[in-house]
Coordinates of C-alpha atoms and ligand atoms in Angstrom, one line a residue:
M217 CA 21.0 -16.7 102.6
K218 CA 20.5 -15.2 99.1
K219 CA 21.5 -11.6 98.4
K220 CA 18.6 -9.2 97.7
L221 CA 18.5 -7.7 94.3
N222 CA 16.1 -4.8 93.8
I223 CA 14.3 -4.7 90.4
A224 CA 12.5 -1.8 88.7
V225 CA 10.0 -3.1 86.2
M226 CA 9.5 -0.5 83.5
G227 CA 6.0 -1.3 82.2
T228 CA 2.6 -2.8 83.1
G229 CA 1.6 -4.5 79.9
F230 CA 1.7 -8.2 78.9
M231 CA 5.5 -8.4 79.2
G232 CA 5.4 -6.6 82.6
K233 CA 3.3 -9.4 83.9
V234 CA 5.5 -12.1 82.5
H235 CA 8.6 -10.5 83.9
C236 CA 7.1 -10.1 87.4
H237 CA 6.3 -13.8 87.4
M238 CA 9.9 -14.5 86.2
W239 CA 11.5 -12.4 89.0
R240 CA 9.2 -14.0 91.6
T241 CA 10.0 -17.5 90.5
V242 CA 13.6 -17.7 89.5
A243 CA 15.2 -18.0 93.0
K244 CA 12.7 -20.7 94.0
I245 CA 13.6 -22.9 91.0
F246 CA 17.2 -22.2 90.4
D247 CA 20.2 -22.2 92.8
V248 CA 21.1 -18.6 92.1
E249 CA 22.9 -16.3 94.5
Y250 CA 20.3 -13.5 94.4
E251 CA 16.7 -13.2 95.5
P252 CA 15.1 -10.6 93.2
V253 CA 12.8 -8.1 95.0
L254 CA 10.0 -6.3 93.1
K255 CA 10.9 -2.9 94.3
R256 CA 9.6 -0.3 91.9
I257 CA 7.0 -0.4 89.1
F258 CA 6.8 2.3 86.4
G259 CA 3.8 2.8 84.1
T260 CA 2.0 5.5 82.1
V261 CA -1.6 4.8 83.2
E262 CA -2.2 5.7 86.9
S263 CA -4.9 3.0 87.6
D264 CA -2.8 0.3 85.9
V265 CA 0.3 1.2 87.9
Q266 CA -1.6 1.1 91.2
A267 CA -3.3 -2.2 90.3
F268 CA 0.0 -3.7 89.3
K269 CA 1.8 -2.6 92.4
D270 CA -0.9 -4.1 94.6
R271 CA -1.2 -7.4 92.6
W272 CA 2.5 -8.1 92.5
G273 CA 3.5 -6.5 95.8
F274 CA 5.9 -3.8 94.6
E275 CA 7.0 -1.4 97.3
Y276 CA 6.8 1.7 95.2
S277 CA 5.0 2.8 91.9
S278 CA 5.7 5.8 89.7
M279 CA 4.8 7.5 86.5
D280 CA 8.2 9.1 86.2
W281 CA 10.6 6.7 84.4
Q282 CA 13.8 8.7 85.1
K283 CA 13.1 8.9 88.8
T284 CA 12.3 5.1 88.9
I285 CA 15.6 4.3 87.1
E286 CA 17.8 6.6 89.1
S287 CA 16.6 5.5 92.5
D288 CA 19.5 4.5 94.8
D289 CA 17.7 1.3 95.8
I290 CA 17.5 -0.2 92.3
D291 CA 20.1 -2.8 91.1
V292 CA 18.4 -3.9 87.9
V293 CA 16.3 -2.0 85.4
D294 CA 13.9 -4.3 83.5
I295 CA 12.6 -2.6 80.3
V296 CA 9.3 -4.0 79.3
A297 CA 8.0 -0.7 77.7
P298 CA 7.3 -0.2 74.0
N299 CA 10.2 -0.4 71.6
F300 CA 10.7 3.3 71.0
I301 CA 11.7 4.0 74.6
H302 CA 14.2 1.1 75.0
K303 CA 17.1 3.2 73.9
D304 CA 16.5 6.2 76.3
M305 CA 15.7 4.0 79.2
A306 CA 18.7 1.7 78.7
I307 CA 21.2 4.5 78.3
Y308 CA 19.8 6.3 81.3
A309 CA 20.0 3.1 83.3
A310 CA 23.6 2.5 82.2
Q311 CA 24.5 6.1 83.1
N312 CA 23.1 5.5 86.5
G313 CA 25.1 2.3 87.0
K314 CA 22.2 -0.1 86.8
N315 CA 22.3 -3.6 85.2
I316 CA 19.7 -3.9 82.4
V317 CA 17.3 -6.5 81.2
C318 CA 15.4 -5.4 78.0
E319 CA 12.7 -6.9 75.9
K320 CA 13.2 -7.4 72.2
P321 CA 13.6 -5.9 69.6
C322 CA 16.5 -4.1 71.1
A323 CA 15.9 -0.7 69.4
L324 CA 14.3 1.0 66.4
T325 CA 17.7 1.0 64.5
A326 CA 20.9 -0.9 64.7
A327 CA 22.7 2.4 65.4
D328 CA 20.5 3.0 68.4
A329 CA 21.1 -0.6 69.7
K330 CA 24.9 -0.1 69.3
E331 CA 24.6 3.1 71.4
M332 CA 22.9 1.1 74.1
A333 CA 25.6 -1.5 74.0
D334 CA 28.4 1.1 74.2
A335 CA 26.7 2.8 77.1
A336 CA 26.4 -0.5 79.0
D337 CA 30.1 -1.3 78.3
K338 CA 31.2 2.2 79.3
A339 CA 29.3 1.9 82.6
G340 CA 30.5 -1.6 83.2
V341 CA 27.0 -2.9 83.7
L342 CA 25.4 -6.1 82.4
S343 CA 23.0 -6.0 79.5
Y344 CA 20.6 -8.8 78.7
L345 CA 18.3 -8.7 75.7
N346 CA 15.4 -11.0 76.2
H347 CA 15.0 -13.4 73.3
N348 CA 13.5 -16.0 75.7
Y349 CA 13.0 -18.7 73.0
R350 CA 16.7 -19.6 73.2
R351 CA 16.0 -20.7 76.7
I352 CA 13.5 -23.4 75.8
P353 CA 15.1 -26.8 76.6
A354 CA 14.4 -28.1 73.1
V355 CA 15.9 -25.0 71.4
S356 CA 19.0 -25.1 73.7
Y357 CA 19.4 -28.8 73.1
A358 CA 19.1 -28.3 69.3
R359 CA 22.1 -25.9 69.5
Q360 CA 24.0 -28.5 71.6
L361 CA 23.3 -31.2 68.9
I362 CA 24.5 -28.8 66.2
Q363 CA 27.6 -27.8 68.1
D364 CA 28.4 -31.4 68.9
G365 CA 28.4 -32.1 65.2
K366 CA 25.3 -34.4 65.2
L367 CA 24.0 -32.6 62.2
G368 CA 27.3 -32.4 60.3
D369 CA 27.7 -29.5 57.9
I370 CA 24.7 -27.2 58.1
Y371 CA 22.9 -26.6 54.8
H372 CA 19.6 -24.9 55.7
Y373 CA 17.7 -23.0 58.3
R374 CA 14.0 -22.7 57.7
G375 CA 12.4 -20.4 60.2
A376 CA 8.8 -19.0 60.5
Y377 CA 7.0 -17.0 63.1
L378 CA 3.3 -16.8 62.3
Q379 CA 0.5 -15.1 64.2
D380 CA -3.0 -13.8 63.3
W381 CA -3.9 -11.3 66.0
I382 CA -4.4 -8.2 63.7
M383 CA -6.3 -9.8 60.8
D384 CA -9.5 -8.0 61.9
P385 CA -9.4 -4.6 60.0
N386 CA -11.1 -3.1 63.1
F387 CA -8.1 -3.9 65.2
P388 CA -6.9 -0.4 66.4
L389 CA -3.8 1.4 65.3
T390 CA -1.8 0.7 68.5
W391 CA 1.9 1.5 68.9
H392 CA 2.8 -1.9 67.4
L393 CA 1.5 -0.7 64.0
K394 CA 3.5 2.5 63.7
K395 CA 7.1 2.8 62.5
E396 CA 8.1 5.5 64.9
T397 CA 7.0 3.5 68.0
A398 CA 7.6 -0.1 66.9
G399 CA 10.5 0.1 64.4
G400 CA 8.7 -2.4 62.2
G401 CA 5.8 -4.8 62.1
P402 CA 6.2 -8.6 62.4
L403 CA 9.6 -8.0 60.8
F404 CA 10.8 -6.4 64.1
D405 CA 8.5 -8.1 66.6
L406 CA 8.7 -11.7 65.3
G407 CA 11.7 -11.4 62.8
S408 CA 13.9 -10.3 65.7
H409 CA 13.1 -13.7 67.4
N410 CA 13.6 -15.6 64.2
V411 CA 16.9 -13.9 63.4
D412 CA 18.1 -14.4 67.0
L413 CA 17.4 -18.2 66.7
A414 CA 19.1 -18.3 63.2
R415 CA 22.2 -16.7 64.7
Y416 CA 22.1 -18.9 67.8
L417 CA 21.7 -22.1 65.8
I418 CA 23.5 -21.4 62.5
G419 CA 25.7 -18.3 62.7
E420 CA 26.0 -14.8 61.4
V421 CA 24.0 -13.6 58.4
D422 CA 25.9 -12.2 55.5
S423 CA 23.2 -10.9 53.2
V424 CA 19.4 -10.8 52.9
M425 CA 16.8 -10.7 50.1
A426 CA 13.3 -9.9 51.3
E427 CA 9.7 -9.0 50.4
E428 CA 7.4 -7.0 52.8
R429 CA 3.6 -6.5 52.6
T430 CA 1.1 -4.3 54.4
F431 CA -2.4 -5.7 53.8
I432 CA -4.4 -3.2 55.8
K433 CA -3.1 0.3 55.2
K434 CA -5.6 2.2 57.5
R435 CA -7.0 1.3 60.8
P436 CA -9.2 3.0 63.4
L437 CA -7.3 5.1 66.0
P438 CA -7.4 3.4 69.4
G439 CA -10.7 4.3 71.2
A440 CA -11.7 3.8 74.7
G441 CA -12.2 0.1 74.3
A442 CA -8.9 -0.6 72.4
A443 CA -7.1 -3.7 73.5
T444 CA -3.8 -5.1 72.3
F445 CA -4.5 -8.8 71.9
T446 CA -8.2 -9.0 71.3
A447 CA -9.5 -7.5 68.1
G448 CA -12.9 -6.0 67.6
N449 CA -13.6 -4.0 70.7
N450 CA -12.6 -0.7 69.4
N451 CA -15.2 2.1 69.2
S452 CA -13.2 4.7 67.4
T453 CA -14.3 5.7 63.8
E454 CA -11.3 8.0 63.0
M455 CA -8.7 6.3 60.8
G456 CA -4.9 6.5 60.8
D457 CA -2.1 5.1 58.5
V458 CA -0.4 1.8 59.3
T459 CA 3.2 2.5 58.7
I460 CA 4.8 -1.0 59.2
D461 CA 4.7 -4.3 57.4
D462 CA 2.0 -6.9 58.1
A463 CA 4.3 -9.7 56.8
A464 CA 7.9 -10.1 55.7
F465 CA 9.6 -13.1 53.9
L466 CA 13.4 -13.2 54.1
M467 CA 16.0 -15.3 52.3
L468 CA 19.2 -15.4 54.4
N469 CA 22.7 -16.1 53.3
F470 CA 24.8 -17.1 56.3
Q471 CA 28.6 -16.3 56.5
N472 CA 29.3 -20.1 56.8
G473 CA 27.6 -20.8 53.5
A474 CA 24.3 -22.1 54.8
L475 CA 21.1 -20.9 53.1
G476 CA 18.1 -19.9 55.2
T477 CA 14.6 -18.5 55.1
S478 CA 12.5 -16.7 57.6
E479 CA 8.7 -16.0 57.2
V480 CA 7.1 -13.7 59.6
T481 CA 3.5 -12.5 59.5
R482 CA 0.5 -11.5 61.6
F483 CA -1.9 -12.6 58.8
A484 CA -1.6 -16.4 59.0
G485 CA -5.2 -17.3 60.2
G486 CA -5.2 -20.0 62.8
R487 CA -1.5 -19.6 63.6
R488 CA -1.8 -18.0 67.1
N489 CA 1.9 -18.1 68.0
Y490 CA 3.5 -20.4 65.6
N491 CA 7.3 -20.0 66.1
Y492 CA 8.9 -22.8 64.0
F493 CA 12.3 -23.9 62.6
E494 CA 13.9 -26.7 60.7
V495 CA 17.6 -27.2 60.4
Y496 CA 19.1 -29.5 57.8
G497 CA 22.7 -30.8 57.9
S498 CA 24.8 -33.4 56.2
K499 CA 24.3 -35.9 59.1
G500 CA 20.9 -35.0 60.5
S501 CA 17.9 -32.7 60.6
L502 CA 15.9 -31.0 63.4
V503 CA 12.4 -29.6 63.6
W504 CA 10.8 -27.6 66.4
N505 CA 7.6 -25.7 67.0
L506 CA 6.7 -23.4 69.9
E507 CA 3.1 -24.7 69.9
R508 CA 4.6 -28.1 70.9
L509 CA 7.5 -26.6 72.8
N510 CA 8.5 -29.7 74.8
E511 CA 9.2 -31.8 71.7
L512 CA 12.2 -31.8 69.4
L513 CA 12.2 -33.9 66.1
F514 CA 15.6 -35.3 65.2
M515 CA 16.5 -37.2 62.1
D516 CA 19.8 -39.1 62.3
L517 CA 21.1 -39.6 58.7
T518 CA 23.9 -41.9 60.0
E519 CA 21.4 -44.7 60.7
P520 CA 20.8 -47.3 58.1
Y521 CA 18.6 -45.7 55.4
E522 CA 15.8 -48.2 55.9
L523 CA 15.6 -47.3 59.7
Q524 CA 15.7 -43.5 59.2
G525 CA 12.8 -41.3 60.3
F526 CA 12.2 -38.3 62.5
K527 CA 12.1 -39.3 66.1
N528 CA 10.2 -37.1 68.5
I529 CA 12.3 -36.5 71.6
M530 CA 10.4 -35.3 74.7
M531 CA 12.6 -32.6 76.3
T532 CA 11.7 -33.6 79.8
A533 CA 14.8 -35.6 80.9
P534 CA 16.9 -34.2 83.7
Q535 CA 19.8 -34.2 81.3
H536 CA 18.1 -31.7 79.0
P537 CA 19.0 -28.0 79.4
Y538 CA 17.2 -26.4 82.3
T539 CA 14.8 -29.3 82.7
G540 CA 16.4 -30.9 85.7
K541 CA 15.8 -27.8 87.8
W542 CA 12.0 -27.9 87.1
W543 CA 9.7 -30.8 87.7
A544 CA 10.2 -34.5 88.1
S545 CA 11.4 -36.2 84.9
G546 CA 8.7 -36.5 82.2
H547 CA 6.8 -33.4 83.4
L548 CA 6.2 -30.5 81.0
V549 CA 7.3 -26.9 81.1
G550 CA 5.5 -23.9 79.5
Y551 CA 5.9 -20.4 78.0
E552 CA 6.6 -18.7 81.4
S553 CA 9.5 -21.1 82.2
T554 CA 11.5 -19.7 79.3
F555 CA 11.7 -16.4 81.0
V556 CA 12.6 -17.9 84.3
N557 CA 15.4 -19.9 82.6
A558 CA 16.6 -16.6 81.1
A559 CA 16.6 -14.8 84.5
S560 CA 18.6 -17.7 86.0
D561 CA 21.3 -17.2 83.3
F562 CA 21.2 -13.4 83.9
L563 CA 21.6 -13.8 87.6
T564 CA 24.4 -16.3 87.2
A565 CA 26.3 -13.9 84.9
L566 CA 25.8 -11.1 87.4
A567 CA 27.2 -13.2 90.2
K568 CA 30.2 -14.3 88.2
G569 CA 30.8 -11.0 86.5
T570 CA 30.6 -12.6 83.1
Q571 CA 28.5 -11.6 80.0
V572 CA 25.2 -13.1 79.1
S573 CA 23.8 -13.5 75.6
P574 CA 22.0 -12.2 73.8
N575 CA 23.1 -8.7 74.9
F576 CA 22.8 -5.3 73.3
H577 CA 25.7 -6.1 71.0
D578 CA 23.7 -9.1 69.7
G579 CA 20.7 -6.8 69.5
A580 CA 22.5 -4.4 67.2
K581 CA 23.4 -7.3 64.9
I582 CA 19.9 -8.6 64.9
V583 CA 18.4 -5.2 64.0
A584 CA 21.1 -4.8 61.3
V585 CA 19.8 -7.9 59.6
L586 CA 16.2 -6.5 59.9
E587 CA 17.3 -3.2 58.4
A588 CA 18.9 -5.1 55.5
A589 CA 15.6 -6.9 55.0
E590 CA 13.7 -3.6 54.9
K591 CA 16.2 -2.2 52.4
S592 CA 16.1 -5.3 50.2
A593 CA 12.3 -5.2 50.1
K594 CA 12.4 -1.5 49.2
E595 CA 15.1 -1.8 46.5
G596 CA 14.2 -5.2 45.2
K597 CA 17.7 -6.6 45.5
R598 CA 20.0 -8.6 47.8
I599 CA 21.5 -6.5 50.6
K600 CA 24.7 -7.2 52.5
V601 CA 24.2 -6.7 56.2
D602 CA 25.9 -3.6 57.5
Y603 CA 26.9 -4.5 61.0
P604 CA 27.6 -1.5 63.3
E605 CA 31.3 -1.3 64.2
Ligands
SOE968 C1 3.3 -10.2 70.2 O1 3.5 -10.3 68.8 C2 4.3 -11.1 70.9 O2 4.0 -11.0 72.3 C3 5.8 -10.7 70.7 O3 6.0 -9.4 71.1 C4 6.6 -11.6 71.6 O4 8.0 -11.3 71.4 C5 6.3 -13.0 71.2 O5 7.1 -13.9 72.0 C6 4.9 -13.4 71.3 O6 4.1 -12.5 70.6

């Protein structure tokens, strides 16, 4: 019999939906000790909260985030609310002795993320920052190959995360496009993923050189028809200032001597969710792309030169990370499974009393790299990353 673990989901948006699916599925696929229960849902729009509660079968709904977090019946607070509120919710959860799952980016500043990490440490609760792409079998396996020395010495990381969902100038000025609510544009939203993967695969970043661009500087304020992921259905004529980047290109110097790049943009037409990396080492190379997430390209430079070429490995063997728990060998997994894999690692760490990564300390380091990029773009020079102590 699995132990019940009561979850408070703190948001009813896109990520709220993905996380509900994750909590519902994890104990069915993985042999974890806990059975998550969707206990409480928090949201800011009454009709959405009610609809969410009914659809997912939550026991309680509320529009009061403090009351939701502090409820005695909650074991895990799952923060899927906009970036600006992560810090307050996480610190409050820690102070109330709750374990925490939080969507990325961790916080608006590295200092805020560090405060979250310290609060979790002080309270002795588990923090997990959801950079789900680490949990894709191909990405996890890429790290294994690098750590097993299959790529030899690492020379290059070439990362990109390209989207196109705000190219329409009529796309409304949602919280994603304001510094005070989002922290940054694609630099924070997508760059946090890219930097997380860079740290996971290659190592810590030492310094950054960057350029940022905002192509559309004013947008209509959200009207009644405003939607987050579909452009064009906004009926407001009043305009407001966009205060974040629309694109950022980074050059990364790693502490281990590797040289990397990271391109993030929401203005790459046709690239709907193109999260991509290449890693080049002395003995081999790797290429991966979210839009073909079950495939990993591997080039083995130790083979005779005339036989060399990228081979496309399908990540569907039971030996690949996470895969054996899913479907029969050869069957594909999708976006939603990355979250379920993450929840499995979180629940295992909770049962064993160990840490899980990335956590809020990792979050503080990631945001420190993003802040260095912002500073570099502003000052036009290379910036050494100032990691919070
Ligand atoms: C929107 O840009 C978004 O949902 C990001 O916020 C996620 O982190 C990314 O995984 C997909 O795109």
